[in-house]
Amino acid sequence: QKEVEQNSGPLSVPEGAIASLNCTYSDRVSQSFFWYRQYSGKSPELIMSIYSNGDKEDGRFTAQLNKASQYVSLLIRDSQPSDSATYLCAARNSGNTPLVFGKGTRLSVIA
Amino acid sequence: GAVVSQHPSRVICKSGTSVKIECRSLDFQATTMFWYRQFPKQSLMLMATSNEGSKATYEQGVEKDKFLINHASLTLSTLTVTSAHPEDSSFYICSARNRDRGQENYGYTFGSGTRLTVV
């Protein structure tokens, strides 16, 4: 059974702080990893993708991947109240395979 | 960018009736459509995978006769919830794989979701 695990939170951080979101996955053959943001009642939107070990930065977001530890994280710098949402971690194998989602971590950025 | 149009966004139906949800890829060809379901405060759970022109592959525990999936063209996939019951009330989301985008990080586009309420 392929699983993606996340702490459900809520994670509360003050505005301007760094939010750190973590995720582990069980399927060692997973190739690609994704972070999605989902606002209540809305569809997920892609924030970051990563498939190589190390860090990948995009604006205020940094994704980190450690395949040996089967661990993925997302850092959000200078957190804003508009970042308050549920963050979903997802993994997939290569080819025509679906995304496997974690349950999501609810982030609350306090102004 | 790639867009998947999903309709309706919200639907309320009576128990025992059927509801059809459509997902259309507007500017690309969707070779594969994944259908997910999300209950409140839960994650997205894969229901089925459909490839254009083929029968859908359903996940364990998902009744194929209840959730009918049609993927007759490269731009349209439909999910029909037949004989809906209150426990089928959920948020249904489609996700399309773009045939023209082979990169691992670009392959999927989500629809906007359908909130189904069965009363």
PDB file of C-alpha atoms in Angstrom:
ATOM      1  CA  GLN A   1       0.000   0.000   0.000  1.00  0.00           C
ATOM      2  CA  LYS A   2       1.521   3.264  -1.102  1.00  0.00           C
ATOM      3  CA  GLU A   3       1.206   5.886   1.582  1.00  0.00           C
ATOM      4  CA  VAL A   4       2.107   9.491   2.025  1.00  0.00           C
ATOM      5  CA  GLU A   5       2.098  10.720   5.595  1.00  0.00           C
ATOM      6  CA  GLN A   6       1.723  14.268   6.839  1.00  0.00           C
ATOM      7  CA  ASN A   7       1.073  15.846  10.199  1.00  0.00           C
ATOM      8  CA  SER A   8      -2.471  17.173   9.978  1.00  0.00           C
ATOM      9  CA  GLY A   9      -1.713  20.219  12.107  1.00  0.00           C
ATOM     10  CA  PRO A  10      -2.889  22.856  12.471  1.00  0.00           C
ATOM     11  CA  LEU A  11       0.482  24.529  12.177  1.00  0.00           C
ATOM     12  CA  SER A  12       0.333  28.122  13.329  1.00  0.00           C
ATOM     13  CA  VAL A  13       3.081  30.581  12.498  1.00  0.00           C
ATOM     14  CA  PRO A  14       3.232  34.370  12.867  1.00  0.00           C
ATOM     15  CA  GLU A  15       3.261  36.526   9.772  1.00  0.00           C
ATOM     16  CA  GLY A  16       6.770  36.883   8.373  1.00  0.00           C
ATOM     17  CA  ALA A  17       8.043  33.651   9.912  1.00  0.00           C
ATOM     18  CA  ILE A  18       9.163  30.494   8.153  1.00  0.00           C
ATOM     19  CA  ALA A  19       6.604  27.698   7.908  1.00  0.00           C
ATOM     20  CA  SER A  20       8.029  24.197   7.685  1.00  0.00           C
ATOM     21  CA  LEU A  21       5.865  21.396   6.336  1.00  0.00           C
ATOM     22  CA  ASN A  22       6.968  17.783   6.324  1.00  0.00           C
ATOM     23  CA  CYS A  23       5.997  14.620   4.527  1.00  0.00           C
ATOM     24  CA  THR A  24       7.175  11.017   4.356  1.00  0.00           C
ATOM     25  CA  TYR A  25       6.346   8.393   1.771  1.00  0.00           C
ATOM     26  CA  SER A  26       6.399   4.640   1.876  1.00  0.00           C
ATOM     27  CA  ASP A  27       6.953   3.632  -1.757  1.00  0.00           C
ATOM     28  CA  ARG A  28      10.675   3.650  -2.485  1.00  0.00           C
ATOM     29  CA  VAL A  29      10.116   3.669  -6.233  1.00  0.00           C
ATOM     30  CA  SER A  30       8.316   7.009  -6.087  1.00  0.00           C
ATOM     31  CA  GLN A  31       9.980   9.309  -8.588  1.00  0.00           C
ATOM     32  CA  SER A  32       8.305  12.697  -8.326  1.00  0.00           C
ATOM     33  CA  PHE A  33       7.001  14.698  -5.445  1.00  0.00           C
ATOM     34  CA  PHE A  34       4.614  17.590  -5.325  1.00  0.00           C
ATOM     35  CA  TRP A  35       3.315  20.154  -2.922  1.00  0.00           C
ATOM     36  CA  TYR A  36      -0.180  21.448  -3.511  1.00  0.00           C
ATOM     37  CA  ARG A  37      -2.044  24.194  -1.715  1.00  0.00           C
ATOM     38  CA  GLN A  38      -5.752  23.763  -1.218  1.00  0.00           C
ATOM     39  CA  TYR A  39      -8.117  26.416   0.033  1.00  0.00           C
ATOM     40  CA  SER A  40     -11.362  25.283   1.596  1.00  0.00           C
ATOM     41  CA  GLY A  41     -13.834  24.130  -1.035  1.00  0.00           C
ATOM     42  CA  LYS A  42     -11.359  24.578  -3.855  1.00  0.00           C
ATOM     43  CA  SER A  43      -9.286  22.295  -6.019  1.00  0.00           C
ATOM     44  CA  PRO A  44      -5.579  21.834  -5.227  1.00  0.00           C
ATOM     45  CA  GLU A  45      -3.118  24.125  -6.933  1.00  0.00           C
ATOM     46  CA  LEU A  46       0.481  23.147  -7.582  1.00  0.00           C
ATOM     47  CA  ILE A  47       3.079  24.993  -5.530  1.00  0.00           C
ATOM     48  CA  MET A  48       6.255  23.026  -6.140  1.00  0.00           C
ATOM     49  CA  SER A  49       7.484  19.835  -7.687  1.00  0.00           C
ATOM     50  CA  ILE A  50      10.758  18.069  -7.025  1.00  0.00           C
ATOM     51  CA  TYR A  51      12.333  14.824  -8.171  1.00  0.00           C
ATOM     52  CA  SER A  52      16.030  15.141  -7.389  1.00  0.00           C
ATOM     53  CA  ASN A  53      17.629  14.946  -3.979  1.00  0.00           C
ATOM     54  CA  GLY A  54      18.393  18.307  -2.450  1.00  0.00           C
ATOM     55  CA  ASP A  55      16.704  21.671  -2.442  1.00  0.00           C
ATOM     56  CA  LYS A  56      14.633  23.437  -5.058  1.00  0.00           C
ATOM     57  CA  GLU A  57      13.739  27.076  -4.581  1.00  0.00           C
ATOM     58  CA  ASP A  58      10.961  29.082  -6.206  1.00  0.00           C
ATOM     59  CA  GLY A  59      10.341  32.508  -4.755  1.00  0.00           C
ATOM     60  CA  ARG A  60       9.346  32.159  -1.111  1.00  0.00           C
ATOM     61  CA  PHE A  61       9.056  28.397  -1.407  1.00  0.00           C
ATOM     62  CA  THR A  62      11.783  25.791  -1.023  1.00  0.00           C
ATOM     63  CA  ALA A  63      11.150  22.092  -1.469  1.00  0.00           C
ATOM     64  CA  GLN A  64      13.594  19.588  -0.052  1.00  0.00           C
ATOM     65  CA  LEU A  65      13.855  15.924  -0.989  1.00  0.00           C
ATOM     66  CA  ASN A  66      15.790  13.149   0.689  1.00  0.00           C
ATOM     67  CA  LYS A  67      15.116   9.872  -1.075  1.00  0.00           C
ATOM     68  CA  ALA A  68      17.259   7.849   1.326  1.00  0.00           C
ATOM     69  CA  SER A  69      15.059   8.961   4.204  1.00  0.00           C
ATOM     70  CA  GLN A  70      11.907   9.031   2.034  1.00  0.00           C
ATOM     71  CA  TYR A  71      11.279  12.532   3.227  1.00  0.00           C
ATOM     72  CA  VAL A  72       9.992  15.643   1.524  1.00  0.00           C
ATOM     73  CA  SER A  73       9.552  19.069   3.021  1.00  0.00           C
ATOM     74  CA  LEU A  74       8.325  22.497   2.053  1.00  0.00           C
ATOM     75  CA  LEU A  75       9.569  25.727   3.557  1.00  0.00           C
ATOM     76  CA  ILE A  76       7.595  28.913   3.158  1.00  0.00           C
ATOM     77  CA  ARG A  77       9.604  32.040   3.922  1.00  0.00           C
ATOM     78  CA  ASP A  78       8.038  35.335   4.952  1.00  0.00           C
ATOM     79  CA  SER A  79       4.700  33.625   5.563  1.00  0.00           C
ATOM     80  CA  GLN A  80       1.632  35.687   4.751  1.00  0.00           C
ATOM     81  CA  PRO A  81      -1.946  35.330   5.992  1.00  0.00           C
ATOM     82  CA  SER A  82      -2.880  34.449   2.409  1.00  0.00           C
ATOM     83  CA  ASP A  83      -0.688  31.349   2.763  1.00  0.00           C
ATOM     84  CA  SER A  84      -3.188  29.979   5.269  1.00  0.00           C
ATOM     85  CA  ALA A  85      -4.501  26.824   3.624  1.00  0.00           C
ATOM     86  CA  THR A  86      -4.105  23.066   3.639  1.00  0.00           C
ATOM     87  CA  TYR A  87      -0.885  21.859   2.046  1.00  0.00           C
ATOM     88  CA  LEU A  88      -0.998  18.473   0.378  1.00  0.00           C
ATOM     89  CA  CYS A  89       2.077  16.401  -0.285  1.00  0.00           C
ATOM     90  CA  ALA A  90       1.850  13.974  -3.204  1.00  0.00           C
ATOM     91  CA  ALA A  91       4.089  11.338  -4.732  1.00  0.00           C
ATOM     92  CA  ARG A  92       3.992   9.383  -7.919  1.00  0.00           C
ATOM     93  CA  ASN A  93       5.950   6.793  -9.809  1.00  0.00           C
ATOM     94  CA  SER A  94       7.156   7.295 -13.336  1.00  0.00           C
ATOM     95  CA  GLY A  95       4.928   6.896 -16.352  1.00  0.00           C
ATOM     96  CA  ASN A  96       1.185   7.150 -16.465  1.00  0.00           C
ATOM     97  CA  THR A  97       0.569   6.795 -12.755  1.00  0.00           C
ATOM     98  CA  PRO A  98      -1.679   8.776 -10.448  1.00  0.00           C
ATOM     99  CA  LEU A  99      -0.650  11.044  -7.632  1.00  0.00           C
ATOM    100  CA  VAL A 100      -0.879   9.588  -4.141  1.00  0.00           C
ATOM    101  CA  PHE A 101      -1.794  12.298  -1.681  1.00  0.00           C
ATOM    102  CA  GLY A 102      -1.150  12.736   1.991  1.00  0.00           C
ATOM    103  CA  LYS A 103      -3.965  13.951   4.235  1.00  0.00           C
ATOM    104  CA  GLY A 104      -2.603  17.458   4.226  1.00  0.00           C
ATOM    105  CA  THR A 105      -1.291  19.877   6.836  1.00  0.00           C
ATOM    106  CA  ARG A 106      -3.416  22.836   7.731  1.00  0.00           C
ATOM    107  CA  LEU A 107      -1.321  26.002   7.979  1.00  0.00           C
ATOM    108  CA  SER A 108      -2.522  29.104   9.736  1.00  0.00           C
ATOM    109  CA  VAL A 109      -0.487  32.302   9.397  1.00  0.00           C
ATOM    110  CA  ILE A 110      -1.385  34.743  12.131  1.00  0.00           C
ATOM    111  CA  ALA A 111      -1.250  38.445  11.269  1.00  0.00           C
TER     112      ALA A 111
ATOM    113  CA  GLY B   1      -1.505  27.079 -19.610  1.00  0.00           C
ATOM    114  CA  ALA B   2      -3.368  23.793 -19.530  1.00  0.00           C
ATOM    115  CA  VAL B   3      -6.917  24.081 -18.255  1.00  0.00           C
ATOM    116  CA  VAL B   4      -9.432  21.454 -17.262  1.00  0.00           C
ATOM    117  CA  SER B   5     -12.990  22.698 -17.088  1.00  0.00           C
ATOM    118  CA  GLN B   6     -15.119  20.755 -14.618  1.00  0.00           C
ATOM    119  CA  HIS B   7     -18.898  21.063 -14.374  1.00  0.00           C
ATOM    120  CA  PRO B   8     -21.036  21.405 -12.455  1.00  0.00           C
ATOM    121  CA  SER B   9     -19.228  23.062  -9.568  1.00  0.00           C
ATOM    122  CA  ARG B  10     -22.049  22.262  -7.181  1.00  0.00           C
ATOM    123  CA  VAL B  11     -24.987  19.914  -7.406  1.00  0.00           C
ATOM    124  CA  ILE B  12     -27.683  18.876  -4.995  1.00  0.00           C
ATOM    125  CA  CYS B  13     -29.680  15.822  -5.908  1.00  0.00           C
ATOM    126  CA  LYS B  14     -32.234  13.555  -4.352  1.00  0.00           C
ATOM    127  CA  SER B  15     -31.318  10.131  -3.095  1.00  0.00           C
ATOM    128  CA  GLY B  16     -31.693   7.528  -5.824  1.00  0.00           C
ATOM    129  CA  THR B  17     -31.050   9.839  -8.740  1.00  0.00           C
ATOM    130  CA  SER B  18     -27.969   9.974 -10.969  1.00  0.00           C
ATOM    131  CA  VAL B  19     -25.544  12.832 -11.435  1.00  0.00           C
ATOM    132  CA  LYS B  20     -23.079  13.370 -14.277  1.00  0.00           C
ATOM    133  CA  ILE B  21     -19.852  15.304 -13.801  1.00  0.00           C
ATOM    134  CA  GLU B  22     -17.912  16.475 -16.845  1.00  0.00           C
ATOM    135  CA  CYS B  23     -14.261  17.308 -17.232  1.00  0.00           C
ATOM    136  CA  ARG B  24     -13.035  18.879 -20.433  1.00  0.00           C
ATOM    137  CA  SER B  25      -9.436  19.657 -21.308  1.00  0.00           C
ATOM    138  CA  LEU B  26      -9.642  23.003 -23.087  1.00  0.00           C
ATOM    139  CA  ASP B  27      -6.277  23.410 -24.758  1.00  0.00           C
ATOM    140  CA  PHE B  28      -4.598  20.047 -24.632  1.00  0.00           C
ATOM    141  CA  GLN B  29      -5.285  16.383 -25.162  1.00  0.00           C
ATOM    142  CA  ALA B  30      -5.853  14.435 -21.996  1.00  0.00           C
ATOM    143  CA  THR B  31      -4.715  10.882 -22.583  1.00  0.00           C
ATOM    144  CA  THR B  32      -5.452   9.876 -19.023  1.00  0.00           C
ATOM    145  CA  MET B  33      -7.968  11.170 -16.519  1.00  0.00           C
ATOM    146  CA  PHE B  34      -7.765  10.438 -12.830  1.00  0.00           C
ATOM    147  CA  TRP B  35     -10.888  10.814 -10.711  1.00  0.00           C
ATOM    148  CA  TYR B  36     -10.527  11.634  -7.044  1.00  0.00           C
ATOM    149  CA  ARG B  37     -12.966  12.000  -4.194  1.00  0.00           C
ATOM    150  CA  GLN B  38     -12.394  14.089  -1.085  1.00  0.00           C
ATOM    151  CA  PHE B  39     -14.457  13.891   2.085  1.00  0.00           C
ATOM    152  CA  PRO B  40     -14.353  16.774   4.597  1.00  0.00           C
ATOM    153  CA  LYS B  41     -10.978  17.135   6.285  1.00  0.00           C
ATOM    154  CA  GLN B  42      -9.667  14.139   4.352  1.00  0.00           C
ATOM    155  CA  SER B  43      -7.189  13.881   1.539  1.00  0.00           C
ATOM    156  CA  LEU B  44      -7.873  13.197  -2.100  1.00  0.00           C
ATOM    157  CA  MET B  45      -8.549   9.511  -2.633  1.00  0.00           C
ATOM    158  CA  LEU B  46      -8.118   8.066  -6.099  1.00  0.00           C
ATOM    159  CA  MET B  47     -11.294   6.450  -7.374  1.00  0.00           C
ATOM    160  CA  ALA B  48     -10.355   5.425 -10.869  1.00  0.00           C
ATOM    161  CA  THR B  49      -8.036   5.934 -13.790  1.00  0.00           C
ATOM    162  CA  SER B  50      -9.362   6.191 -17.312  1.00  0.00           C
ATOM    163  CA  ASN B  51      -7.485   6.199 -20.580  1.00  0.00           C
ATOM    164  CA  GLU B  52      -9.082   7.514 -23.720  1.00  0.00           C
ATOM    165  CA  GLY B  53     -10.941   4.774 -25.527  1.00  0.00           C
ATOM    166  CA  SER B  54     -10.442   2.184 -22.797  1.00  0.00           C
ATOM    167  CA  LYS B  55     -12.363   0.970 -19.801  1.00  0.00           C
ATOM    168  CA  ALA B  56     -11.569   2.678 -16.552  1.00  0.00           C
ATOM    169  CA  THR B  57      -9.500   1.000 -13.865  1.00  0.00           C
ATOM    170  CA  TYR B  58     -11.117   1.328 -10.466  1.00  0.00           C
ATOM    171  CA  GLU B  59      -9.405   1.392  -7.110  1.00  0.00           C
ATOM    172  CA  GLN B  60     -10.214  -1.246  -4.553  1.00  0.00           C
ATOM    173  CA  GLY B  61     -13.480  -0.532  -2.816  1.00  0.00           C
ATOM    174  CA  VAL B  62     -14.877   1.699  -5.558  1.00  0.00           C
ATOM    175  CA  GLU B  63     -17.953   0.221  -7.230  1.00  0.00           C
ATOM    176  CA  LYS B  64     -17.576   0.402 -10.984  1.00  0.00           C
ATOM    177  CA  ASP B  65     -21.306  -0.051 -11.547  1.00  0.00           C
ATOM    178  CA  LYS B  66     -22.076   2.862  -9.304  1.00  0.00           C
ATOM    179  CA  PHE B  67     -19.420   5.261 -10.554  1.00  0.00           C
ATOM    180  CA  LEU B  68     -19.558   5.109 -14.322  1.00  0.00           C
ATOM    181  CA  ILE B  69     -16.618   6.671 -16.104  1.00  0.00           C
ATOM    182  CA  ASN B  70     -16.538   7.465 -19.791  1.00  0.00           C
ATOM    183  CA  HIS B  71     -13.464   8.777 -21.567  1.00  0.00           C
ATOM    184  CA  ALA B  72     -14.608   8.630 -25.160  1.00  0.00           C
ATOM    185  CA  SER B  73     -12.423  11.434 -26.468  1.00  0.00           C
ATOM    186  CA  LEU B  74      -9.097  13.064 -25.705  1.00  0.00           C
ATOM    187  CA  THR B  75     -10.828  16.171 -24.394  1.00  0.00           C
ATOM    188  CA  LEU B  76     -13.787  14.849 -22.425  1.00  0.00           C
ATOM    189  CA  SER B  77     -14.207  12.484 -19.512  1.00  0.00           C
ATOM    190  CA  THR B  78     -17.360  12.031 -17.465  1.00  0.00           C
ATOM    191  CA  LEU B  79     -18.143  10.506 -14.102  1.00  0.00           C
ATOM    192  CA  THR B  80     -21.736   9.469 -13.450  1.00  0.00           C
ATOM    193  CA  VAL B  81     -22.780   8.721  -9.900  1.00  0.00           C
ATOM    194  CA  THR B  82     -25.708   6.369 -10.268  1.00  0.00           C
ATOM    195  CA  SER B  83     -28.402   5.876  -7.660  1.00  0.00           C
ATOM    196  CA  ALA B  84     -26.724   8.403  -5.435  1.00  0.00           C
ATOM    197  CA  HIS B  85     -27.064   8.145  -1.671  1.00  0.00           C
ATOM    198  CA  PRO B  86     -26.188  10.600   1.088  1.00  0.00           C
ATOM    199  CA  GLU B  87     -22.915   8.782   1.757  1.00  0.00           C
ATOM    200  CA  ASP B  88     -21.843   9.675  -1.790  1.00  0.00           C
ATOM    201  CA  SER B  89     -21.869  13.344  -0.835  1.00  0.00           C
ATOM    202  CA  SER B  90     -18.323  14.487  -1.395  1.00  0.00           C
ATOM    203  CA  PHE B  91     -16.002  16.721  -3.418  1.00  0.00           C
ATOM    204  CA  TYR B  92     -15.146  15.087  -6.732  1.00  0.00           C
ATOM    205  CA  ILE B  93     -12.078  16.256  -8.644  1.00  0.00           C
ATOM    206  CA  CYS B  94     -10.679  15.183 -11.976  1.00  0.00           C
ATOM    207  CA  SER B  95      -7.025  15.374 -12.921  1.00  0.00           C
ATOM    208  CA  ALA B  96      -5.834  15.095 -16.493  1.00  0.00           C
ATOM    209  CA  ARG B  97      -2.498  13.976 -17.811  1.00  0.00           C
ATOM    210  CA  ASN B  98      -1.307  16.114 -20.673  1.00  0.00           C
ATOM    211  CA  ARG B  99      -0.033  13.975 -23.506  1.00  0.00           C
ATOM    212  CA  ASP B 100       2.132  16.806 -24.778  1.00  0.00           C
ATOM    213  CA  ARG B 101       3.922  17.389 -21.517  1.00  0.00           C
ATOM    214  CA  GLY B 102       6.235  14.553 -20.827  1.00  0.00           C
ATOM    215  CA  GLN B 103       8.116  16.170 -17.987  1.00  0.00           C
ATOM    216  CA  GLU B 104       7.416  14.547 -14.691  1.00  0.00           C
ATOM    217  CA  ASN B 105       6.464  17.759 -12.955  1.00  0.00           C
ATOM    218  CA  TYR B 106       4.090  19.091 -15.537  1.00  0.00           C
ATOM    219  CA  GLY B 107       1.920  16.176 -16.400  1.00  0.00           C
ATOM    220  CA  TYR B 108      -1.216  16.854 -14.377  1.00  0.00           C
ATOM    221  CA  THR B 109      -3.914  19.481 -14.430  1.00  0.00           C
ATOM    222  CA  PHE B 110      -6.771  19.508 -11.950  1.00  0.00           C
ATOM    223  CA  GLY B 111     -10.354  20.461 -12.559  1.00  0.00           C
ATOM    224  CA  SER B 112     -12.017  22.898 -10.195  1.00  0.00           C
ATOM    225  CA  GLY B 113     -13.997  20.181  -8.442  1.00  0.00           C
ATOM    226  CA  THR B 114     -17.668  19.313  -7.995  1.00  0.00           C
ATOM    227  CA  ARG B 115     -19.369  19.498  -4.629  1.00  0.00           C
ATOM    228  CA  LEU B 116     -22.061  16.806  -4.623  1.00  0.00           C
ATOM    229  CA  THR B 117     -24.715  16.824  -1.930  1.00  0.00           C
ATOM    230  CA  VAL B 118     -27.253  14.007  -1.897  1.00  0.00           C
ATOM    231  CA  VAL B 119     -30.352  14.682   0.177  1.00  0.00           C
TER     232      VAL B 119
END
